[in-house]
Amino acid sequence: GQQLNQSPQSMFIQEGEDVSMNCTSSSIFNTWLWYKQDPGEGPVLLIALYKAGELTSNGRLTAQFGITRKDSFLNISASIPSDVGIYFCAGLIMEYGNKLVFGAGTILRVKS
Amino acid sequence: NAGVMQNPRHLVRRRGQEARLRCSPVKGHSHVYWYRQLPEEGLKFMVYLQKENIIDESGMPKERFSAEFPKEGPSILRIQQVVRGDSAAYFCASSPWGGSSYYGYTFGSGTRLTVV
């Protein structure tokens, strides 16, 4: 089946730092989505990307849909403590219906 | 609050019992999706339902698991004769249509099932 490889698995951030994570796949996706999940909660959509090459921002978050349609990245600029959590990429292949394929997640923690 | 409501939030079952997980979609949404999340993993698709119809159950285990979304009332995910491996967080999502506009695709807070 389709798989998304998300990296890094985890990272520590210091307030004010920029953060970058990405997802790659051997499959071509029609839509890329980035979600954030806080402990004990469901995923919340951050950014949706629908076209190859698309670059979209949502406040301090920027995401891009790769030209090959096989990858996407998410950048967080000037991180703040409430950015900690788990970030998931998810992809959709229209030929396979409306089910999302999720990456394994990137855990963001605060450096102490 | 018009979000996706899942209950219970936490459910403990002994091996061999049945687990029933409920999902009330956003008001007006007629498409419901169930996903399972194992610890430290991403969500895995289980089933996609519209009112009174199962559209795609390709992610559902063939035995012990069933799902319904009746004309009235919440969607139900039922797990019979639970085993320890069923312990996971189960998330429901709803959308107003089955299309590709994911701004309308909303997740609930999940039900955490623990089998002891």
mmCIF file with all atom_site columns, N, CA and C in Angstrom, chain B residues 42-98:
data_model
loop_
_atom_site.group_PDB
_atom_site.id
_atom_site.type_symbol
_atom_site.label_atom_id
_atom_site.label_alt_id
_atom_site.label_comp_id
_atom_site.label_asym_id
_atom_site.label_entity_id
_atom_site.label_seq_id
_atom_site.pdbx_PDB_ins_code
_atom_site.Cartn_x
_atom_site.Cartn_y
_atom_site.Cartn_z
_atom_site.occupancy
_atom_site.B_iso_or_equiv
_atom_site.pdbx_formal_charge
_atom_site.auth_seq_id
_atom_site.auth_comp_id
_atom_site.auth_asym_id
_atom_site.auth_atom_id
_atom_site.pdbx_PDB_model_num
ATOM 1   N N  . GLY B 1 42 ? 1.194   6.962   13.067 1.00 0.00 ? 42 GLY B N  1
ATOM 2   C CA . GLY B 1 42 ? 0.183   7.801   12.431 1.00 0.00 ? 42 GLY B CA 1
ATOM 3   C C  . GLY B 1 42 ? -1.158  7.091   12.410 1.00 0.00 ? 42 GLY B C  1
ATOM 4   N N  . LEU B 1 43 ? -2.160  7.797   11.915 1.00 0.00 ? 43 LEU B N  1
ATOM 5   C CA . LEU B 1 43 ? -3.493  7.224   11.843 1.00 0.00 ? 43 LEU B CA 1
ATOM 6   C C  . LEU B 1 43 ? -3.608  6.314   10.620 1.00 0.00 ? 43 LEU B C  1
ATOM 7   N N  . LYS B 1 44 ? -4.333  5.219   10.790 1.00 0.00 ? 44 LYS B N  1
ATOM 8   C CA . LYS B 1 44 ? -4.547  4.271   9.696  1.00 0.00 ? 44 LYS B CA 1
ATOM 9   C C  . LYS B 1 44 ? -6.042  4.210   9.377  1.00 0.00 ? 44 LYS B C  1
ATOM 10  N N  . PHE B 1 45 ? -6.358  4.387   8.113  1.00 0.00 ? 45 PHE B N  1
ATOM 11  C CA . PHE B 1 45 ? -7.748  4.357   7.666  1.00 0.00 ? 45 PHE B CA 1
ATOM 12  C C  . PHE B 1 45 ? -8.385  2.998   7.946  1.00 0.00 ? 45 PHE B C  1
ATOM 13  N N  . MET B 1 46 ? -9.641  3.045   8.422  1.00 0.00 ? 46 MET B N  1
ATOM 14  C CA . MET B 1 46 ? -10.386 1.800   8.630  1.00 0.00 ? 46 MET B CA 1
ATOM 15  C C  . MET B 1 46 ? -11.581 1.706   7.681  1.00 0.00 ? 46 MET B C  1
ATOM 16  N N  . VAL B 1 47 ? -12.487 2.706   7.758  1.00 0.00 ? 47 VAL B N  1
ATOM 17  C CA . VAL B 1 47 ? -13.739 2.588   7.002  1.00 0.00 ? 47 VAL B CA 1
ATOM 18  C C  . VAL B 1 47 ? -14.300 3.964   6.710  1.00 0.00 ? 47 VAL B C  1
ATOM 19  N N  . TYR B 1 48 ? -15.028 4.048   5.584  1.00 0.00 ? 48 TYR B N  1
ATOM 20  C CA . TYR B 1 48 ? -15.672 5.288   5.144  1.00 0.00 ? 48 TYR B CA 1
ATOM 21  C C  . TYR B 1 48 ? -17.146 4.972   4.921  1.00 0.00 ? 48 TYR B C  1
ATOM 22  N N  . LEU B 1 49 ? -18.008 5.754   5.576  1.00 0.00 ? 49 LEU B N  1
ATOM 23  C CA . LEU B 1 49 ? -19.443 5.507   5.494  1.00 0.00 ? 49 LEU B CA 1
ATOM 24  C C  . LEU B 1 49 ? -20.190 6.775   5.121  1.00 0.00 ? 49 LEU B C  1
ATOM 25  N N  . GLN B 1 50 ? -21.252 6.604   4.368  1.00 0.00 ? 50 GLN B N  1
ATOM 26  C CA . GLN B 1 50 ? -22.268 7.623   4.231  1.00 0.00 ? 50 GLN B CA 1
ATOM 27  C C  . GLN B 1 50 ? -23.500 7.104   4.959  1.00 0.00 ? 50 GLN B C  1
ATOM 28  N N  . LYS B 1 51 ? -24.510 7.940   5.084  1.00 0.00 ? 51 LYS B N  1
ATOM 29  C CA . LYS B 1 51 ? -25.723 7.513   5.788  1.00 0.00 ? 51 LYS B CA 1
ATOM 30  C C  . LYS B 1 51 ? -26.222 6.185   5.211  1.00 0.00 ? 51 LYS B C  1
ATOM 31  N N  . GLU B 1 52 ? -26.289 5.193   6.079  1.00 0.00 ? 52 GLU B N  1
ATOM 32  C CA . GLU B 1 52 ? -26.842 3.867   5.766  1.00 0.00 ? 52 GLU B CA 1
ATOM 33  C C  . GLU B 1 52 ? -26.015 3.082   4.753  1.00 0.00 ? 52 GLU B C  1
ATOM 34  N N  . ASN B 1 53 ? -24.840 3.554   4.376  1.00 0.00 ? 53 ASN B N  1
ATOM 35  C CA . ASN B 1 53 ? -24.023 2.834   3.394  1.00 0.00 ? 53 ASN B CA 1
ATOM 36  C C  . ASN B 1 53 ? -22.567 2.775   3.825  1.00 0.00 ? 53 ASN B C  1
ATOM 37  N N  . ILE B 1 54 ? -21.952 1.625   3.617  1.00 0.00 ? 54 ILE B N  1
ATOM 38  C CA . ILE B 1 54 ? -20.503 1.507   3.756  1.00 0.00 ? 54 ILE B CA 1
ATOM 39  C C  . ILE B 1 54 ? -19.901 1.708   2.372  1.00 0.00 ? 54 ILE B C  1
ATOM 40  N N  . ILE B 1 55 ? -19.063 2.742   2.237  1.00 0.00 ? 55 ILE B N  1
ATOM 41  C CA . ILE B 1 55 ? -18.494 3.064   0.932  1.00 0.00 ? 55 ILE B CA 1
ATOM 42  C C  . ILE B 1 55 ? -17.169 2.337   0.723  1.00 0.00 ? 55 ILE B C  1
ATOM 43  N N  . ASP B 1 56 ? -16.343 2.300   1.767  1.00 0.00 ? 56 ASP B N  1
ATOM 44  C CA . ASP B 1 56 ? -15.015 1.702   1.637  1.00 0.00 ? 56 ASP B CA 1
ATOM 45  C C  . ASP B 1 56 ? -14.630 1.137   2.992  1.00 0.00 ? 56 ASP B C  1
ATOM 46  N N  . GLU B 1 57 ? -14.476 -0.149  3.084  1.00 0.00 ? 57 GLU B N  1
ATOM 47  C CA . GLU B 1 57 ? -14.069 -0.769  4.357  1.00 0.00 ? 57 GLU B CA 1
ATOM 48  C C  . GLU B 1 57 ? -12.758 -1.507  4.183  1.00 0.00 ? 57 GLU B C  1
ATOM 49  N N  . SER B 1 58 ? -11.940 -1.045  3.267  1.00 0.00 ? 58 SER B N  1
ATOM 50  C CA . SER B 1 58 ? -10.701 -1.748  2.942  1.00 0.00 ? 58 SER B CA 1
ATOM 51  C C  . SER B 1 58 ? -9.695  -1.774  4.085  1.00 0.00 ? 58 SER B C  1
ATOM 52  N N  . GLY B 1 59 ? -9.845  -0.875  5.066  1.00 0.00 ? 59 GLY B N  1
ATOM 53  C CA . GLY B 1 59 ? -8.915  -0.859  6.194  1.00 0.00 ? 59 GLY B CA 1
ATOM 54  C C  . GLY B 1 59 ? -9.418  -1.578  7.419  1.00 0.00 ? 59 GLY B C  1
ATOM 55  N N  . MET B 1 60 ? -10.583 -2.171  7.329  1.00 0.00 ? 60 MET B N  1
ATOM 56  C CA . MET B 1 60 ? -11.173 -2.853  8.482  1.00 0.00 ? 60 MET B CA 1
ATOM 57  C C  . MET B 1 60 ? -10.693 -4.293  8.533  1.00 0.00 ? 60 MET B C  1
ATOM 58  N N  . PRO B 1 61 ? -10.292 -4.761  9.712  1.00 0.00 ? 61 PRO B N  1
ATOM 59  C CA . PRO B 1 61 ? -10.025 -6.198  9.845  1.00 0.00 ? 61 PRO B CA 1
ATOM 60  C C  . PRO B 1 61 ? -11.276 -6.983  9.444  1.00 0.00 ? 61 PRO B C  1
ATOM 61  N N  . LYS B 1 62 ? -11.055 -8.141  8.831  1.00 0.00 ? 62 LYS B N  1
ATOM 62  C CA . LYS B 1 62 ? -12.189 -8.892  8.271  1.00 0.00 ? 62 LYS B CA 1
ATOM 63  C C  . LYS B 1 62 ? -13.072 -9.486  9.361  1.00 0.00 ? 62 LYS B C  1
ATOM 64  N N  . GLU B 1 63 ? -12.507 -9.745  10.503 1.00 0.00 ? 63 GLU B N  1
ATOM 65  C CA . GLU B 1 63 ? -13.288 -10.370 11.575 1.00 0.00 ? 63 GLU B CA 1
ATOM 66  C C  . GLU B 1 63 ? -13.372 -9.437  12.772 1.00 0.00 ? 63 GLU B C  1
ATOM 67  N N  . ARG B 1 64 ? -14.415 -9.551  13.479 1.00 0.00 ? 64 ARG B N  1
ATOM 68  C CA . ARG B 1 64 ? -14.687 -8.909  14.790 1.00 0.00 ? 64 ARG B CA 1
ATOM 69  C C  . ARG B 1 64 ? -15.016 -7.424  14.689 1.00 0.00 ? 64 ARG B C  1
ATOM 70  N N  . PHE B 1 65 ? -14.691 -6.758  13.592 1.00 0.00 ? 65 PHE B N  1
ATOM 71  C CA . PHE B 1 65 ? -14.919 -5.319  13.457 1.00 0.00 ? 65 PHE B CA 1
ATOM 72  C C  . PHE B 1 65 ? -16.100 -5.062  12.520 1.00 0.00 ? 65 PHE B C  1
ATOM 73  N N  . SER B 1 66 ? -16.953 -4.110  12.907 1.00 0.00 ? 66 SER B N  1
ATOM 74  C CA . SER B 1 66 ? -18.035 -3.694  12.023 1.00 0.00 ? 66 SER B CA 1
ATOM 75  C C  . SER B 1 66 ? -18.327 -2.225  12.291 1.00 0.00 ? 66 SER B C  1
ATOM 76  N N  . ALA B 1 67 ? -18.932 -1.580  11.315 1.00 0.00 ? 67 ALA B N  1
ATOM 77  C CA . ALA B 1 67 ? -19.256 -0.160  11.458 1.00 0.00 ? 67 ALA B CA 1
ATOM 78  C C  . ALA B 1 67 ? -20.591 0.101   10.790 1.00 0.00 ? 67 ALA B C  1
ATOM 79  N N  . GLU B 1 68 ? -21.305 1.082   11.320 1.00 0.00 ? 68 GLU B N  1
ATOM 80  C CA . GLU B 1 68 ? -22.568 1.480   10.732 1.00 0.00 ? 68 GLU B CA 1
ATOM 81  C C  . GLU B 1 68 ? -22.743 2.973   10.913 1.00 0.00 ? 68 GLU B C  1
ATOM 82  N N  . PHE B 1 69 ? -23.562 3.550   10.046 1.00 0.00 ? 69 PHE B N  1
ATOM 83  C CA . PHE B 1 69 ? -23.927 4.965   10.148 1.00 0.00 ? 69 PHE B CA 1
ATOM 84  C C  . PHE B 1 69 ? -25.397 5.026   9.757  1.00 0.00 ? 69 PHE B C  1
ATOM 85  N N  . PRO B 1 70 ? -26.282 4.848   10.737 1.00 0.00 ? 70 PRO B N  1
ATOM 86  C CA . PRO B 1 70 ? -27.708 4.757   10.432 1.00 0.00 ? 70 PRO B CA 1
ATOM 87  C C  . PRO B 1 70 ? -28.295 6.100   10.012 1.00 0.00 ? 70 PRO B C  1
ATOM 88  N N  . LYS B 1 71 ? -29.508 6.023   9.496  1.00 0.00 ? 71 LYS B N  1
ATOM 89  C CA . LYS B 1 71 ? -30.192 7.241   9.046  1.00 0.00 ? 71 LYS B CA 1
ATOM 90  C C  . LYS B 1 71 ? -30.333 8.245   10.200 1.00 0.00 ? 71 LYS B C  1
ATOM 91  N N  . GLU B 1 72 ? -30.631 7.720   11.374 1.00 0.00 ? 72 GLU B N  1
ATOM 92  C CA . GLU B 1 72 ? -30.724 8.573   12.560 1.00 0.00 ? 72 GLU B CA 1
ATOM 93  C C  . GLU B 1 72 ? -29.704 8.115   13.573 1.00 0.00 ? 72 GLU B C  1
ATOM 94  N N  . GLY B 1 73 ? -29.068 9.033   14.252 1.00 0.00 ? 73 GLY B N  1
ATOM 95  C CA . GLY B 1 73 ? -28.151 8.658   15.316 1.00 0.00 ? 73 GLY B CA 1
ATOM 96  C C  . GLY B 1 73 ? -26.714 8.633   14.869 1.00 0.00 ? 73 GLY B C  1
ATOM 97  N N  . PRO B 1 74 ? -25.821 8.335   15.825 1.00 0.00 ? 74 PRO B N  1
ATOM 98  C CA . PRO B 1 74 ? -24.389 8.407   15.544 1.00 0.00 ? 74 PRO B CA 1
ATOM 99  C C  . PRO B 1 74 ? -23.896 7.231   14.730 1.00 0.00 ? 74 PRO B C  1
ATOM 100 N N  . SER B 1 75 ? -22.685 7.369   14.223 1.00 0.00 ? 75 SER B N  1
ATOM 101 C CA . SER B 1 75 ? -21.997 6.239   13.636 1.00 0.00 ? 75 SER B CA 1
ATOM 102 C C  . SER B 1 75 ? -21.423 5.396   14.774 1.00 0.00 ? 75 SER B C  1
ATOM 103 N N  . ILE B 1 76 ? -21.443 4.079   14.594 1.00 0.00 ? 76 ILE B N  1
ATOM 104 C CA . ILE B 1 76 ? -20.948 3.155   15.622 1.00 0.00 ? 76 ILE B CA 1
ATOM 105 C C  . ILE B 1 76 ? -19.853 2.292   15.022 1.00 0.00 ? 76 ILE B C  1
ATOM 106 N N  . LEU B 1 77 ? -18.738 2.201   15.727 1.00 0.00 ? 77 LEU B N  1
ATOM 107 C CA . LEU B 1 77 ? -17.696 1.218   15.405 1.00 0.00 ? 77 LEU B CA 1
ATOM 108 C C  . LEU B 1 77 ? -17.762 0.154   16.492 1.00 0.00 ? 77 LEU B C  1
ATOM 109 N N  . ARG B 1 78 ? -17.973 -1.074  16.090 1.00 0.00 ? 78 ARG B N  1
ATOM 110 C CA . ARG B 1 78 ? -18.145 -2.173  17.038 1.00 0.00 ? 78 ARG B CA 1
ATOM 111 C C  . ARG B 1 78 ? -17.004 -3.162  16.898 1.00 0.00 ? 78 ARG B C  1
ATOM 112 N N  . ILE B 1 79 ? -16.414 -3.491  18.024 1.00 0.00 ? 79 ILE B N  1
ATOM 113 C CA . ILE B 1 79 ? -15.351 -4.502  18.039 1.00 0.00 ? 79 ILE B CA 1
ATOM 114 C C  . ILE B 1 79 ? -15.802 -5.623  18.962 1.00 0.00 ? 79 ILE B C  1
ATOM 115 N N  . GLN B 1 80 ? -15.979 -6.793  18.384 1.00 0.00 ? 80 GLN B N  1
ATOM 116 C CA . GLN B 1 80 ? -16.414 -7.937  19.193 1.00 0.00 ? 80 GLN B CA 1
ATOM 117 C C  . GLN B 1 80 ? -15.207 -8.732  19.675 1.00 0.00 ? 80 GLN B C  1
ATOM 118 N N  . GLN B 1 81 ? -15.377 -9.354  20.834 1.00 0.00 ? 81 GLN B N  1
ATOM 119 C CA . GLN B 1 81 ? -14.345 -10.246 21.400 1.00 0.00 ? 81 GLN B CA 1
ATOM 120 C C  . GLN B 1 81 ? -12.971 -9.575  21.348 1.00 0.00 ? 81 GLN B C  1
ATOM 121 N N  . VAL B 1 82 ? -12.865 -8.427  22.000 1.00 0.00 ? 82 VAL B N  1
ATOM 122 C CA . VAL B 1 82 ? -11.640 -7.639  21.918 1.00 0.00 ? 82 VAL B CA 1
ATOM 123 C C  . VAL B 1 82 ? -10.433 -8.424  22.413 1.00 0.00 ? 82 VAL B C  1
ATOM 124 N N  . VAL B 1 83 ? -9.281  -8.113  21.802 1.00 0.00 ? 83 VAL B N  1
ATOM 125 C CA . VAL B 1 83 ? -7.993  -8.681  22.207 1.00 0.00 ? 83 VAL B CA 1
ATOM 126 C C  . VAL B 1 83 ? -7.069  -7.522  22.528 1.00 0.00 ? 83 VAL B C  1
ATOM 127 N N  . ARG B 1 84 ? -5.935  -7.837  23.191 1.00 0.00 ? 84 ARG B N  1
ATOM 128 C CA . ARG B 1 84 ? -5.013  -6.783  23.640 1.00 0.00 ? 84 ARG B CA 1
ATOM 129 C C  . ARG B 1 84 ? -4.548  -5.923  22.465 1.00 0.00 ? 84 ARG B C  1
ATOM 130 N N  . GLY B 1 85 ? -4.376  -6.532  21.304 1.00 0.00 ? 85 GLY B N  1
ATOM 131 C CA . GLY B 1 85 ? -3.900  -5.795  20.137 1.00 0.00 ? 85 GLY B CA 1
ATOM 132 C C  . GLY B 1 85 ? -4.884  -4.755  19.622 1.00 0.00 ? 85 GLY B C  1
ATOM 133 N N  . ASP B 1 86 ? -6.123  -4.785  20.124 1.00 0.00 ? 86 ASP B N  1
ATOM 134 C CA . ASP B 1 86 ? -7.108  -3.780  19.721 1.00 0.00 ? 86 ASP B CA 1
ATOM 135 C C  . ASP B 1 86 ? -6.928  -2.477  20.495 1.00 0.00 ? 86 ASP B C  1
ATOM 136 N N  . SER B 1 87 ? -6.095  -2.500  21.533 1.00 0.00 ? 87 SER B N  1
ATOM 137 C CA . SER B 1 87 ? -5.854  -1.284  22.317 1.00 0.00 ? 87 SER B CA 1
ATOM 138 C C  . SER B 1 87 ? -5.237  -0.223  21.412 1.00 0.00 ? 87 SER B C  1
ATOM 139 N N  . ALA B 1 88 ? -5.895  0.924   21.323 1.00 0.00 ? 88 ALA B N  1
ATOM 140 C CA . ALA B 1 88 ? -5.466  1.985   20.417 1.00 0.00 ? 88 ALA B CA 1
ATOM 141 C C  . ALA B 1 88 ? -6.387  3.177   20.627 1.00 0.00 ? 88 ALA B C  1
ATOM 142 N N  . ALA B 1 89 ? -6.050  4.265   19.951 1.00 0.00 ? 89 ALA B N  1
ATOM 143 C CA . ALA B 1 89 ? -6.970  5.405   19.884 1.00 0.00 ? 89 ALA B CA 1
ATOM 144 C C  . ALA B 1 89 ? -7.729  5.317   18.566 1.00 0.00 ? 89 ALA B C  1
ATOM 145 N N  . TYR B 1 90 ? -9.037  5.460   18.638 1.00 0.00 ? 90 TYR B N  1
ATOM 146 C CA . TYR B 1 90 ? -9.877  5.376   17.447 1.00 0.00 ? 90 TYR B CA 1
ATOM 147 C C  . TYR B 1 90 ? -10.477 6.757   17.191 1.00 0.00 ? 90 TYR B C  1
ATOM 148 N N  . PHE B 1 91 ? -10.201 7.274   16.001 1.00 0.00 ? 91 PHE B N  1
ATOM 149 C CA . PHE B 1 91 ? -10.661 8.613   15.647 1.00 0.00 ? 91 PHE B CA 1
ATOM 150 C C  . PHE B 1 91 ? -11.717 8.536   14.556 1.00 0.00 ? 91 PHE B C  1
ATOM 151 N N  . CYS B 1 92 ? -12.676 9.408   14.697 1.00 0.00 ? 92 CYS B N  1
ATOM 152 C CA . CYS B 1 92 ? -13.715 9.561   13.698 1.00 0.00 ? 92 CYS B CA 1
ATOM 153 C C  . CYS B 1 92 ? -13.529 10.939  13.055 1.00 0.00 ? 92 CYS B C  1
ATOM 154 N N  . ALA B 1 93 ? -13.791 11.039  11.767 1.00 0.00 ? 93 ALA B N  1
ATOM 155 C CA . ALA B 1 93 ? -13.785 12.325  11.068 1.00 0.00 ? 93 ALA B CA 1
ATOM 156 C C  . ALA B 1 93 ? -15.058 12.410  10.249 1.00 0.00 ? 93 ALA B C  1
ATOM 157 N N  . SER B 1 94 ? -15.507 13.626  9.994  1.00 0.00 ? 94 SER B N  1
ATOM 158 C CA . SER B 1 94 ? -16.684 13.785  9.137  1.00 0.00 ? 94 SER B CA 1
ATOM 159 C C  . SER B 1 94 ? -16.432 14.886  8.116  1.00 0.00 ? 94 SER B C  1
ATOM 160 N N  . SER B 1 95 ? -17.156 14.821  7.020  1.00 0.00 ? 95 SER B N  1
ATOM 161 C CA . SER B 1 95 ? -17.084 15.867  5.999  1.00 0.00 ? 95 SER B CA 1
ATOM 162 C C  . SER B 1 95 ? -18.469 16.038  5.387  1.00 0.00 ? 95 SER B C  1
ATOM 163 N N  . PRO B 1 96 ? -18.713 17.203  4.819  1.00 0.00 ? 96 PRO B N  1
ATOM 164 C CA . PRO B 1 96 ? -20.030 17.446  4.230  1.00 0.00 ? 96 PRO B CA 1
ATOM 165 C C  . PRO B 1 96 ? -20.215 16.774  2.883  1.00 0.00 ? 96 PRO B C  1
ATOM 166 N N  . TRP B 1 97 ? -19.115 16.326  2.287  1.00 0.00 ? 97 TRP B N  1
ATOM 167 C CA . TRP B 1 97 ? -19.184 15.634  1.003  1.00 0.00 ? 97 TRP B CA 1
ATOM 168 C C  . TRP B 1 97 ? -17.972 14.738  0.884  1.00 0.00 ? 97 TRP B C  1
ATOM 169 N N  . GLY B 1 98 ? -17.968 13.892  -0.126 1.00 0.00 ? 98 GLY B N  1
ATOM 170 C CA . GLY B 1 98 ? -16.861 12.965  -0.285 1.00 0.00 ? 98 GLY B CA 1
ATOM 171 C C  . GLY B 1 98 ? -15.783 13.489  -1.201 1.00 0.00 ? 98 GLY B C  1
#
